[in-house]
Amino acid sequence: MHFLWSIVVSANQDKVKGTMTYNRGDDGAFRQSIYRKTLSDIRTFGQKMPAETLELLAREVLNRLAYQVDEKVLPEGLAQNQDIEQLCHDLISDDPMAGSEFVTELRSRGVDLNALYLVYLAGAARKLGVWWDKDFITFLEVSKGTSRIYGIMRGLNRLFASSLRSPQRSAIFASCPGETHTLGVKIASDLFRKDGWDIELKIGRSHDELIEEIRESKSLLIGLSAAGEHSLPVLAKLIVAIRVVRPECLILVSGNIVNVCNELVYLMTPDALAFGYEEAEAEMSKLLGVASGLAS
């Protein structure tokens, strides 16, 4: 099934381990190239994951994004509601570019980023979820719609990033929910702190607890640790949720999962991958530099 939660910040990815390359040349415009790259990766990853994992991720996208709907600014006018309905139809149509082109049209009309995210994209996610629950659309259609929403969000990444303040040497380090091998992330936290980093260590949280704490945190850098193949669905769901609730954040994945499931983790497109401490330290420093550049 052609489906992926591929969340890219650039169309260029230099290597399997390391920091992804950021392309900031368009000065904040919606980047169709990244959108297209996301959809291309969707086809690759979708062939490698079981259907139950894909449905789990689809639910996560719809639920998390629909939750972002700002009830105070929900559209009451007929025109706005018609636009959201049109966006839904475009997102699940046979034309993969229809939804992104409609978003570009909305931007040209003067729709700001908050309204685009909190009214249109979140409203479309809510409506698609209702249609799915009522069997108005198939899983294939909803998977197309949600993956395209994600592609749009990644294409808008420069706009999210432009609101950042200069980042500090702070980060969240978290083990994947249900993970029992947590010694490595504890040691890494201690070593980073000795090197002057302010580290929030999150261990033993449920998925919802961890996402809520990340939502409330001011840290822009997030290090996720997982031990092996058993954590793939959990890690994918976690990355998806973070990208929805904190689209400005940069994510590093570390732990044995990078070694044993390198290709699949890479296809989730975190912003950096690292196996050992020295590599993680170098990559986090690079991400801090990237975040500083995006905020400037």
XYZ file of C-alpha atoms in Angstrom:
296
model
C 0.000 0.000 0.000
C 1.403 3.360 -1.019
C 1.626 5.014 2.346
C 4.354 6.596 4.493
C 4.694 8.888 7.387
C 7.674 10.544 5.788
C 8.341 13.853 7.348
C 11.129 15.639 5.540
C 12.634 19.048 6.067
C 14.482 18.952 2.752
C 14.469 17.055 -0.493
C 18.162 16.315 0.038
C 19.329 13.532 2.374
C 23.092 13.088 2.422
C 23.705 9.836 4.238
C 22.116 7.060 6.236
C 23.634 8.226 9.510
C 23.905 11.925 10.142
C 21.992 15.127 9.764
C 19.649 15.692 6.822
C 20.423 18.618 4.519
C 18.192 21.683 4.849
C 17.258 23.725 1.803
C 16.308 27.255 2.820
C 16.667 28.915 -0.562
C 12.998 29.665 -1.128
C 12.738 32.039 1.850
C 9.731 30.411 3.431
C 7.519 29.644 0.456
C 5.599 26.381 0.239
C 8.080 23.891 -1.194
C 6.504 21.620 -3.759
C 9.809 19.758 -4.157
C 9.666 18.568 -0.554
C 6.019 17.669 -0.940
C 6.819 15.526 -3.982
C 9.763 13.896 -2.200
C 7.497 13.031 0.720
C 4.995 11.309 -1.545
C 7.813 9.411 -3.246
C 9.052 8.128 0.108
C 5.486 7.188 0.971
C 5.482 4.592 -1.774
C 8.763 3.106 -0.539
C 7.884 2.845 3.128
C 4.346 1.691 2.460
C 5.645 -1.465 0.838
C 7.631 -2.401 3.939
C 5.159 -1.984 6.809
C 2.156 -4.152 7.745
C -1.350 -2.821 7.224
C -2.109 -2.681 10.959
C 0.840 -0.350 11.535
C -0.287 1.904 8.714
C -3.791 2.110 10.134
C -2.328 2.941 13.553
C -0.383 5.805 12.019
C -3.366 7.031 10.020
C -5.443 7.206 13.188
C -2.642 9.039 14.959
C -2.377 11.681 12.251
C -6.108 12.296 12.077
C -6.647 12.322 15.832
C -3.648 14.503 16.656
C -4.234 16.989 13.878
C -7.978 17.181 14.474
C -7.205 17.881 18.141
C -5.276 20.970 17.026
C -8.475 22.562 15.715
C -8.893 25.898 17.437
C -12.533 25.978 18.445
C -12.370 29.776 18.664
C -11.502 30.134 14.994
C -13.442 27.271 13.477
C -15.077 28.488 10.272
C -18.659 29.558 10.568
C -19.030 31.052 7.116
C -20.268 28.941 4.245
C -17.277 29.850 2.068
C -14.720 28.586 4.600
C -16.627 25.377 5.199
C -16.825 24.830 1.453
C -13.064 25.384 1.214
C -12.419 22.709 3.851
C -14.738 20.317 2.063
C -12.966 21.046 -1.223
C -9.594 20.482 0.440
C -10.767 17.078 1.685
C -11.852 16.023 -1.787
C -8.577 17.257 -3.268
C -6.550 15.372 -0.652
C -8.135 12.017 -1.520
C -8.398 12.569 -5.268
C -6.407 10.739 -7.936
C -4.338 13.888 -8.478
C -1.560 13.883 -5.847
C -0.915 17.595 -6.380
C -4.509 18.820 -6.008
C -4.415 19.303 -2.237
C -1.067 21.088 -2.203
C -2.146 23.341 -5.062
C -5.310 24.275 -3.157
C -3.200 25.140 -0.108
C -1.020 27.340 -2.320
C -4.201 29.051 -3.535
C -5.319 29.640 0.055
C -1.959 31.222 0.846
C -2.293 33.470 -2.213
C -5.661 34.628 -0.861
C -3.911 35.803 2.297
C -4.696 32.900 4.650
C -2.041 33.038 7.376
C -0.148 30.043 8.750
C -2.192 29.734 11.940
C -5.474 29.652 10.048
C -4.055 27.279 7.457
C -2.944 24.875 10.172
C -5.636 25.310 12.831
C -8.631 25.797 10.538
C -8.003 24.232 7.151
C -5.565 21.330 7.657
C -6.867 20.430 11.101
C -10.443 20.866 9.921
C -9.775 18.620 6.935
C -8.253 15.988 9.218
C -11.323 16.090 11.433
C -13.675 15.756 8.468
C -11.662 12.907 6.918
C -11.780 11.105 10.255
C -15.554 11.439 10.379
C -15.886 10.207 6.798
C -13.672 7.221 7.588
C -15.577 6.331 10.758
C -18.848 6.465 8.819
C -17.413 4.390 5.953
C -17.865 7.239 3.498
C -14.261 6.724 2.374
C -11.936 3.720 2.307
C -8.700 3.199 4.195
C -6.792 3.700 0.958
C -8.433 7.090 0.500
C -7.832 8.191 4.071
C -4.218 7.033 3.888
C -3.722 9.121 0.753
C -5.317 12.101 2.447
C -3.317 11.912 5.645
C 0.003 11.343 3.903
C -0.673 14.359 1.669
C -1.534 16.473 4.703
C 1.831 15.511 6.141
C 3.557 16.346 2.901
C 1.905 19.763 2.972
C 3.029 20.343 6.551
C 6.600 19.482 5.632
C 6.385 21.756 2.626
C 5.378 24.539 5.014
C 8.212 23.769 7.424
C 10.144 26.962 6.705
C 7.107 28.992 7.726
C 6.818 27.114 11.024
C 10.543 27.538 11.618
C 10.514 31.275 10.865
C 8.682 31.906 14.150
C 11.437 30.291 16.237
C 13.518 32.176 18.746
C 17.242 31.534 18.979
C 17.493 27.997 20.434
C 19.452 27.123 23.556
C 21.582 24.064 24.344
C 18.570 22.185 25.639
C 16.834 19.015 24.531
C 14.362 16.328 25.486
C 15.786 12.810 25.672
C 13.117 10.105 25.754
C 12.896 6.357 25.533
C 10.124 4.960 23.369
C 6.980 4.041 25.328
C 7.209 0.456 26.558
C 10.985 0.361 26.159
C 12.788 -1.525 28.941
C 16.374 -0.925 27.792
C 16.836 2.605 29.113
C 20.365 2.579 30.532
C 21.821 4.057 27.353
C 19.563 7.106 27.270
C 20.183 7.683 30.997
C 23.946 7.630 30.484
C 23.660 9.884 27.434
C 21.609 12.376 29.454
C 24.270 12.506 32.171
C 27.082 12.965 29.643
C 25.244 15.728 27.795
C 24.564 17.513 31.088
C 28.252 17.342 31.980
C 28.923 18.988 28.625
C 26.633 21.893 29.504
C 23.341 20.796 27.946
C 20.013 21.223 29.726
C 18.409 17.797 29.263
C 14.841 16.807 30.135
C 14.897 13.020 30.549
C 11.603 11.222 29.866
C 11.498 7.524 30.762
C 8.541 5.264 31.443
C 5.949 7.563 29.900
C 2.994 6.333 27.910
C 2.661 7.617 24.359
C 0.053 10.210 25.306
C 1.975 11.332 28.402
C 5.171 11.806 26.424
C 3.483 13.741 23.630
C 1.775 16.043 26.122
C 5.087 16.771 27.871
C 6.758 17.458 24.524
C 3.881 19.755 23.579
C 4.410 21.800 26.742
C 8.218 21.888 26.557
C 10.179 24.798 25.089
C 12.973 22.536 23.827
C 13.300 22.412 20.036
C 15.589 19.364 19.934
C 14.304 15.890 20.739
C 16.361 12.723 21.078
C 14.406 9.458 20.858
C 15.955 6.161 21.911
C 14.798 2.673 20.902
C 16.437 -0.716 21.297
C 15.330 -2.823 18.358
C 12.886 -3.936 15.705
C 10.058 -4.403 18.207
C 9.978 -0.622 18.681
C 9.425 0.280 15.015
C 5.637 0.883 15.205
C 5.990 2.742 18.503
C 8.786 4.928 17.158
C 6.905 5.701 13.945
C 3.788 6.674 15.881
C 5.868 8.858 18.177
C 7.554 10.717 15.324
C 4.197 11.246 13.618
C 2.656 12.726 16.757
C 5.619 15.012 17.432
C 5.517 16.333 13.876
C 1.856 17.264 14.330
C 1.992 18.861 17.778
C 5.450 20.463 17.411
C 6.192 20.847 13.673
C 9.111 23.156 14.430
C 11.060 20.533 16.410
C 14.105 18.618 15.149
C 14.325 14.916 15.982
C 17.331 12.638 16.449
C 16.851 8.865 16.703
C 19.478 6.807 18.498
C 19.949 3.397 20.044
C 20.346 -0.111 18.720
C 17.338 0.331 16.427
C 19.527 2.534 14.216
C 21.898 -0.394 13.777
C 19.443 -3.258 13.289
C 16.671 -1.417 11.393
C 18.627 1.354 9.736
C 16.696 1.513 6.466
C 13.255 1.572 8.060
C 14.245 4.186 10.625
C 15.799 6.267 7.854
C 12.530 6.113 5.915
C 10.763 7.693 8.896
C 13.055 10.639 8.078
C 14.054 11.926 11.469
C 16.351 14.920 11.215
C 19.380 12.903 12.320
C 20.401 9.355 13.231
C 23.121 8.245 15.636
C 24.233 4.950 17.122
C 26.761 5.841 19.839
C 27.248 8.734 22.242
C 29.972 10.566 20.317
C 27.915 10.421 17.144
C 24.806 11.607 19.003
C 26.712 14.515 20.519
C 28.016 15.589 17.117
C 24.598 15.310 15.479
C 22.805 17.201 18.246
C 25.326 20.019 17.889
C 24.631 20.090 14.143
C 20.880 20.192 14.769
C 21.378 23.074 17.191
C 23.186 24.919 14.423
C 20.390 24.108 11.975
C 17.771 25.372 14.427
C 19.752 28.578 14.926
C 19.878 29.086 11.160
C 16.147 28.527 10.771
C 15.403 30.994 13.563
C 17.602 33.719 12.073
